Structure formats: C-alpha cells, structure tokens
Amino acid sequence: MTIKQISGIHPYNELFYRSCFFNCYFPIVKMYEQEVAPYLLNDQFAYGLSEDGYLHMDWMSAHDPERIMNLQGIQVEKITQCANLIEQVKQDVMLNRPVIVWIDPYVQRGRKEYMTIHSRHSILITGFHEKQQTFNVLENRHLDNLSYEHQVLPYRDVQKGYDTFHEYFQPNNQFHSYAAFHFDPAKVSTERFADKTAYFLRNMYEQLAALGKGITALETFYEQFPQVNDIEALVTSFNQVINTKKVELYRLHLIKEEIPELVSGMERILAEWETARHQAAKLLFSGDMSSRYQAKIKASLEQIIHDEKNWLHELTSKCKRECGVS
C-alpha cells in the first residue's frame, strides 16, 4: 500500500492574486524558500471599461511570470492534456513534485458549483493514498475566495473534473492543464529583484502610459455614470476594483520604507473605493436608482480620480528618478 505526502506545503491565504492558479502556485514558491514578492512587484493594474460600460481592472506584467519562476530555480514540466492523469500525478508526487491541474468544479461533489456553474479552477495536489484512492490537495472552498485549505478528493472526482474542464472549455494547445514542479538550486539567480524598490519602479516605468489611459477610462465611467442601470453589475465591478487595489496596497507595503507617499496615497484610494461600494450596496438594496446614493457615489469617484492622478504623478517621478530619465 502506497501513501505519499510532500511535506512543507501550506495554504496561501494572504491575498487573492490574479487567479486560483497563483494561490496554488505560491505555496510551492514558499516551500522552496523563495519569495512571492517578485511576482507581485512585477505587475501593474489599470482601469478599463467593459463593452457595457462598467469598470474592470486590466493586469499587465513587465516580465513573464515563468521567467521569474526560472530565476528562482523553480522548474516546471507542463502537459497540454494529460492522457493518463492519475498515474502521472502519482509518479510526479512520488518524486516530490507538487502538481497543479485545472478542473471544472461543475462536477465536484460538495461544492456549491456542483451541477450549476462551469468554471476554470486550479487545485494543488500534494499527496495520495493508494488504498483509499484519494489525493491530498490544496484548494479553496469557494471560487475567488481566500479559504484555501488541505482537503482530500477521490481519484475519480479529480479525473472527472479534469476531463470536464477540457470538454467544456476546450483550451487550445498553448494552454497547459497539468504542471509538475521541482527545484534546482543551481539555477537560482535572483539578483534582478534583490533590490525590491528598484525592481518595482523599473517595471512600472514601462507601464506609465497604460496607467494614464486607465485614468482616462475612469473619467469616462464617471461622466457616463448617470446612465448606469444595472446596480448588481456596478457592485460586482466595484468589488473587482477593490480586490485589485488591495493587491496593490499589499505589495506596496513590501517596500513601504522607501515609498511611503505611494503607500499612503493607495490607502486613500482604497478607502474611497470602499466608501463608493458601500453606497452602491445601499443602492442595490434600495431597489431603485436613488439620486441621493448616486450623488454620493459620484462624489467618491471624483475624489478617486483626483487621488489617482496624484498617485500616478508621484509614481512617475519616482520611476524617472530610478531610471535616470529627466
């Protein structure tokens, strides 16, 4: 009877980052005693507008995250679609290689999505019990929610979720639904992000124009706000903005000693967004487009636009100084 569990893997519940893949991947980074910071400081986020006029946040990476991974000595073996999933997982886990697979929780018994919602979902497999025919996994109990914990899933449920993912979403051959990780200390070369502040500012310098366009999109949303009529969509969009701003603030705190103005500025922006969401929630529960709530939301949006412009001005100055641009 074979029982195998990779040691040293713990849930990552500090923040929800980009997708469930990264919340599965970051426990691997930490297991190999590498830092999460280079991934967080690699990205920038800009406002955008959906086709129906609601706000969303666009994510931009200065460097391919896999490049960061390789510089940390983390190697990955990827498979577009694994033909023999169960045996491949067991083989990798026996070699102490944690595995991330994509599944569809539509067929996961015990989840609220079961037989109701198709979605793209990652799980991290860390062990197995051959006699019980189960995998030890890390996953969250609710999609897009910080509730990652150790769980046990039957082989058949993982296989069915994996198959349904491919059947329903039909990813192209550039997408890899299976990834097994291992560590090669000889390939560690982290000098690029040893100075976190310099790394961040140099990354952001390339994104300044996109951030400016994002503020223009936010101004457009402000001007068109009186035409908004789907309050549930409004609250959803505000939630996404706030979740992203929380990521921005979290990563700024990693280098706060050297950029206190950016930290305090982002704190003000996040606080004002939470005020706007609170009013939007009141608007939703009231059941009508109350002019009183609309006016308060517009006032918050006006303040956010002002604060975002100031924040971008401060960021631009610091980026230019770091990059030696006048």
PDB file of N, CA, C and O in Angstrom, residues 192-224:
ATOM      1  N   ARG A 192      18.185  40.117 -10.052  1.00  0.00           N
ATOM      2  CA  ARG A 192      17.305  41.071 -10.734  1.00  0.00           C
ATOM      3  C   ARG A 192      16.330  41.733  -9.758  1.00  0.00           C
ATOM      4  O   ARG A 192      16.021  42.921  -9.885  1.00  0.00           O
ATOM      5  N   PHE A 193      15.827  40.977  -8.799  1.00  0.00           N
ATOM      6  CA  PHE A 193      14.869  41.558  -7.865  1.00  0.00           C
ATOM      7  C   PHE A 193      15.372  41.577  -6.431  1.00  0.00           C
ATOM      8  O   PHE A 193      14.603  41.554  -5.479  1.00  0.00           O
ATOM      9  N   ALA A 194      16.691  41.629  -6.260  1.00  0.00           N
ATOM     10  CA  ALA A 194      17.253  41.738  -4.908  1.00  0.00           C
ATOM     11  C   ALA A 194      16.876  43.079  -4.287  1.00  0.00           C
ATOM     12  O   ALA A 194      16.554  43.166  -3.093  1.00  0.00           O
ATOM     13  N   ASP A 195      16.958  44.167  -5.074  1.00  0.00           N
ATOM     14  CA  ASP A 195      16.513  45.486  -4.621  1.00  0.00           C
ATOM     15  C   ASP A 195      15.051  45.633  -5.050  1.00  0.00           C
ATOM     16  O   ASP A 195      14.743  45.979  -6.190  1.00  0.00           O
ATOM     17  N   LYS A 196      14.147  45.360  -4.140  1.00  0.00           N
ATOM     18  CA  LYS A 196      12.725  45.293  -4.489  1.00  0.00           C
ATOM     19  C   LYS A 196      12.177  46.621  -4.995  1.00  0.00           C
ATOM     20  O   LYS A 196      11.383  46.662  -5.944  1.00  0.00           O
ATOM     21  N   THR A 197      12.596  47.723  -4.386  1.00  0.00           N
ATOM     22  CA  THR A 197      12.068  49.021  -4.805  1.00  0.00           C
ATOM     23  C   THR A 197      12.520  49.352  -6.219  1.00  0.00           C
ATOM     24  O   THR A 197      11.720  49.793  -7.058  1.00  0.00           O
ATOM     25  N   ALA A 198      13.806  49.165  -6.514  1.00  0.00           N
ATOM     26  CA  ALA A 198      14.317  49.437  -7.856  1.00  0.00           C
ATOM     27  C   ALA A 198      13.637  48.530  -8.879  1.00  0.00           C
ATOM     28  O   ALA A 198      13.270  48.977  -9.978  1.00  0.00           O
ATOM     29  N   TYR A 199      13.474  47.272  -8.534  1.00  0.00           N
ATOM     30  CA  TYR A 199      12.802  46.304  -9.420  1.00  0.00           C
ATOM     31  C   TYR A 199      11.382  46.769  -9.731  1.00  0.00           C
ATOM     32  O   TYR A 199      10.951  46.775 -10.891  1.00  0.00           O
ATOM     33  N   PHE A 200      10.654  47.188  -8.706  1.00  0.00           N
ATOM     34  CA  PHE A 200       9.274  47.652  -8.871  1.00  0.00           C
ATOM     35  C   PHE A 200       9.219  48.897  -9.756  1.00  0.00           C
ATOM     36  O   PHE A 200       8.444  48.958 -10.724  1.00  0.00           O
ATOM     37  N   LEU A 201      10.032  49.906  -9.461  1.00  0.00           N
ATOM     38  CA  LEU A 201       9.972  51.167 -10.197  1.00  0.00           C
ATOM     39  C   LEU A 201      10.388  50.990 -11.651  1.00  0.00           C
ATOM     40  O   LEU A 201       9.812  51.613 -12.551  1.00  0.00           O
ATOM     41  N   ARG A 202      11.369  50.151 -11.900  1.00  0.00           N
ATOM     42  CA  ARG A 202      11.771  49.900 -13.283  1.00  0.00           C
ATOM     43  C   ARG A 202      10.677  49.155 -14.049  1.00  0.00           C
ATOM     44  O   ARG A 202      10.446  49.414 -15.233  1.00  0.00           O
ATOM     45  N   ASN A 203      10.008  48.243 -13.375  1.00  0.00           N
ATOM     46  CA  ASN A 203       8.883  47.551 -14.008  1.00  0.00           C
ATOM     47  C   ASN A 203       7.750  48.525 -14.333  1.00  0.00           C
ATOM     48  O   ASN A 203       7.145  48.479 -15.408  1.00  0.00           O
ATOM     49  N   MET A 204       7.460  49.420 -13.391  1.00  0.00           N
ATOM     50  CA  MET A 204       6.335  50.335 -13.559  1.00  0.00           C
ATOM     51  C   MET A 204       6.603  51.410 -14.600  1.00  0.00           C
ATOM     52  O   MET A 204       5.676  51.939 -15.221  1.00  0.00           O
ATOM     53  N   TYR A 205       7.864  51.739 -14.818  1.00  0.00           N
ATOM     54  CA  TYR A 205       8.210  52.782 -15.793  1.00  0.00           C
ATOM     55  C   TYR A 205       7.653  52.441 -17.179  1.00  0.00           C
ATOM     56  O   TYR A 205       7.195  53.318 -17.915  1.00  0.00           O
ATOM     57  N   GLU A 206       7.671  51.159 -17.500  1.00  0.00           N
ATOM     58  CA  GLU A 206       7.183  50.725 -18.813  1.00  0.00           C
ATOM     59  C   GLU A 206       5.660  50.789 -18.914  1.00  0.00           C
ATOM     60  O   GLU A 206       5.109  50.689 -20.016  1.00  0.00           O
ATOM     61  N   GLN A 207       4.981  50.961 -17.788  1.00  0.00           N
ATOM     62  CA  GLN A 207       3.518  50.892 -17.779  1.00  0.00           C
ATOM     63  C   GLN A 207       2.862  52.250 -17.530  1.00  0.00           C
ATOM     64  O   GLN A 207       1.640  52.341 -17.408  1.00  0.00           O
ATOM     65  N   LEU A 208       3.634  53.317 -17.450  1.00  0.00           N
ATOM     66  CA  LEU A 208       3.078  54.619 -17.076  1.00  0.00           C
ATOM     67  C   LEU A 208       2.010  55.092 -18.063  1.00  0.00           C
ATOM     68  O   LEU A 208       0.975  55.633 -17.653  1.00  0.00           O
ATOM     69  N   ALA A 209       2.252  54.904 -19.346  1.00  0.00           N
ATOM     70  CA  ALA A 209       1.273  55.339 -20.345  1.00  0.00           C
ATOM     71  C   ALA A 209      -0.044  54.578 -20.198  1.00  0.00           C
ATOM     72  O   ALA A 209      -1.134  55.160 -20.294  1.00  0.00           O
ATOM     73  N   ALA A 210       0.054  53.267 -19.940  1.00  0.00           N
ATOM     74  CA  ALA A 210      -1.159  52.453 -19.771  1.00  0.00           C
ATOM     75  C   ALA A 210      -1.938  52.886 -18.530  1.00  0.00           C
ATOM     76  O   ALA A 210      -3.176  52.897 -18.531  1.00  0.00           O
ATOM     77  N   LEU A 211      -1.220  53.285 -17.485  1.00  0.00           N
ATOM     78  CA  LEU A 211      -1.890  53.757 -16.274  1.00  0.00           C
ATOM     79  C   LEU A 211      -2.629  55.064 -16.548  1.00  0.00           C
ATOM     80  O   LEU A 211      -3.728  55.292 -16.043  1.00  0.00           O
ATOM     81  N   GLY A 212      -2.008  55.938 -17.343  1.00  0.00           N
ATOM     82  CA  GLY A 212      -2.667  57.184 -17.719  1.00  0.00           C
ATOM     83  C   GLY A 212      -3.941  56.937 -18.500  1.00  0.00           C
ATOM     84  O   GLY A 212      -4.974  57.591 -18.272  1.00  0.00           O
ATOM     85  N   LYS A 213      -3.899  55.988 -19.430  1.00  0.00           N
ATOM     86  CA  LYS A 213      -5.089  55.631 -20.196  1.00  0.00           C
ATOM     87  C   LYS A 213      -6.167  55.055 -19.282  1.00  0.00           C
ATOM     88  O   LYS A 213      -7.366  55.248 -19.510  1.00  0.00           O
ATOM     89  N   GLY A 214      -5.721  54.342 -18.244  1.00  0.00           N
ATOM     90  CA  GLY A 214      -6.669  53.790 -17.290  1.00  0.00           C
ATOM     91  C   GLY A 214      -7.433  54.878 -16.557  1.00  0.00           C
ATOM     92  O   GLY A 214      -8.650  54.761 -16.344  1.00  0.00           O
ATOM     93  N   ILE A 215      -6.753  55.942 -16.177  1.00  0.00           N
ATOM     94  CA  ILE A 215      -7.425  57.046 -15.503  1.00  0.00           C
ATOM     95  C   ILE A 215      -8.410  57.720 -16.459  1.00  0.00           C
ATOM     96  O   ILE A 215      -9.503  58.137 -16.050  1.00  0.00           O
ATOM     97  N   THR A 216      -8.043  57.814 -17.733  1.00  0.00           N
ATOM     98  CA  THR A 216      -8.977  58.343 -18.729  1.00  0.00           C
ATOM     99  C   THR A 216     -10.237  57.482 -18.801  1.00  0.00           C
ATOM    100  O   THR A 216     -11.354  58.003 -18.903  1.00  0.00           O
ATOM    101  N   ALA A 217     -10.072  56.168 -18.735  1.00  0.00           N
ATOM    102  CA  ALA A 217     -11.233  55.262 -18.724  1.00  0.00           C
ATOM    103  C   ALA A 217     -12.088  55.505 -17.481  1.00  0.00           C
ATOM    104  O   ALA A 217     -13.321  55.480 -17.548  1.00  0.00           O
ATOM    105  N   LEU A 218     -11.435  55.743 -16.346  1.00  0.00           N
ATOM    106  CA  LEU A 218     -12.157  56.024 -15.109  1.00  0.00           C
ATOM    107  C   LEU A 218     -12.941  57.330 -15.236  1.00  0.00           C
ATOM    108  O   LEU A 218     -14.099  57.420 -14.777  1.00  0.00           O
ATOM    109  N   GLU A 219     -12.348  58.336 -15.875  1.00  0.00           N
ATOM    110  CA  GLU A 219     -13.054  59.603 -16.094  1.00  0.00           C
ATOM    111  C   GLU A 219     -14.255  59.405 -17.004  1.00  0.00           C
ATOM    112  O   GLU A 219     -15.324  60.008 -16.781  1.00  0.00           O
ATOM    113  N   THR A 220     -14.110  58.571 -18.028  1.00  0.00           N
ATOM    114  CA  THR A 220     -15.234  58.271 -18.916  1.00  0.00           C
ATOM    115  C   THR A 220     -16.368  57.609 -18.143  1.00  0.00           C
ATOM    116  O   THR A 220     -17.550  57.942 -18.327  1.00  0.00           O
ATOM    117  N   PHE A 221     -15.995  56.662 -17.268  1.00  0.00           N
ATOM    118  CA  PHE A 221     -17.015  55.997 -16.444  1.00  0.00           C
ATOM    119  C   PHE A 221     -17.740  57.027 -15.563  1.00  0.00           C
ATOM    120  O   PHE A 221     -18.966  56.979 -15.426  1.00  0.00           O
ATOM    121  N   TYR A 222     -16.995  57.942 -14.990  1.00  0.00           N
ATOM    122  CA  TYR A 222     -17.583  59.000 -14.144  1.00  0.00           C
ATOM    123  C   TYR A 222     -18.603  59.812 -14.938  1.00  0.00           C
ATOM    124  O   TYR A 222     -19.712  60.088 -14.452  1.00  0.00           O
ATOM    125  N   GLU A 223     -18.236  60.192 -16.159  1.00  0.00           N
ATOM    126  CA  GLU A 223     -19.121  61.008 -16.991  1.00  0.00           C
ATOM    127  C   GLU A 223     -20.375  60.240 -17.401  1.00  0.00           C
ATOM    128  O   GLU A 223     -21.465  60.819 -17.524  1.00  0.00           O
ATOM    129  N   GLN A 224     -20.235  58.940 -17.610  1.00  0.00           N
ATOM    130  CA  GLN A 224     -21.359  58.131 -18.068  1.00  0.00           C
ATOM    131  C   GLN A 224     -22.159  57.521 -16.917  1.00  0.00           C
ATOM    132  O   GLN A 224     -23.152  56.831 -17.160  1.00  0.00           O
TER     133      GLN A 224
END
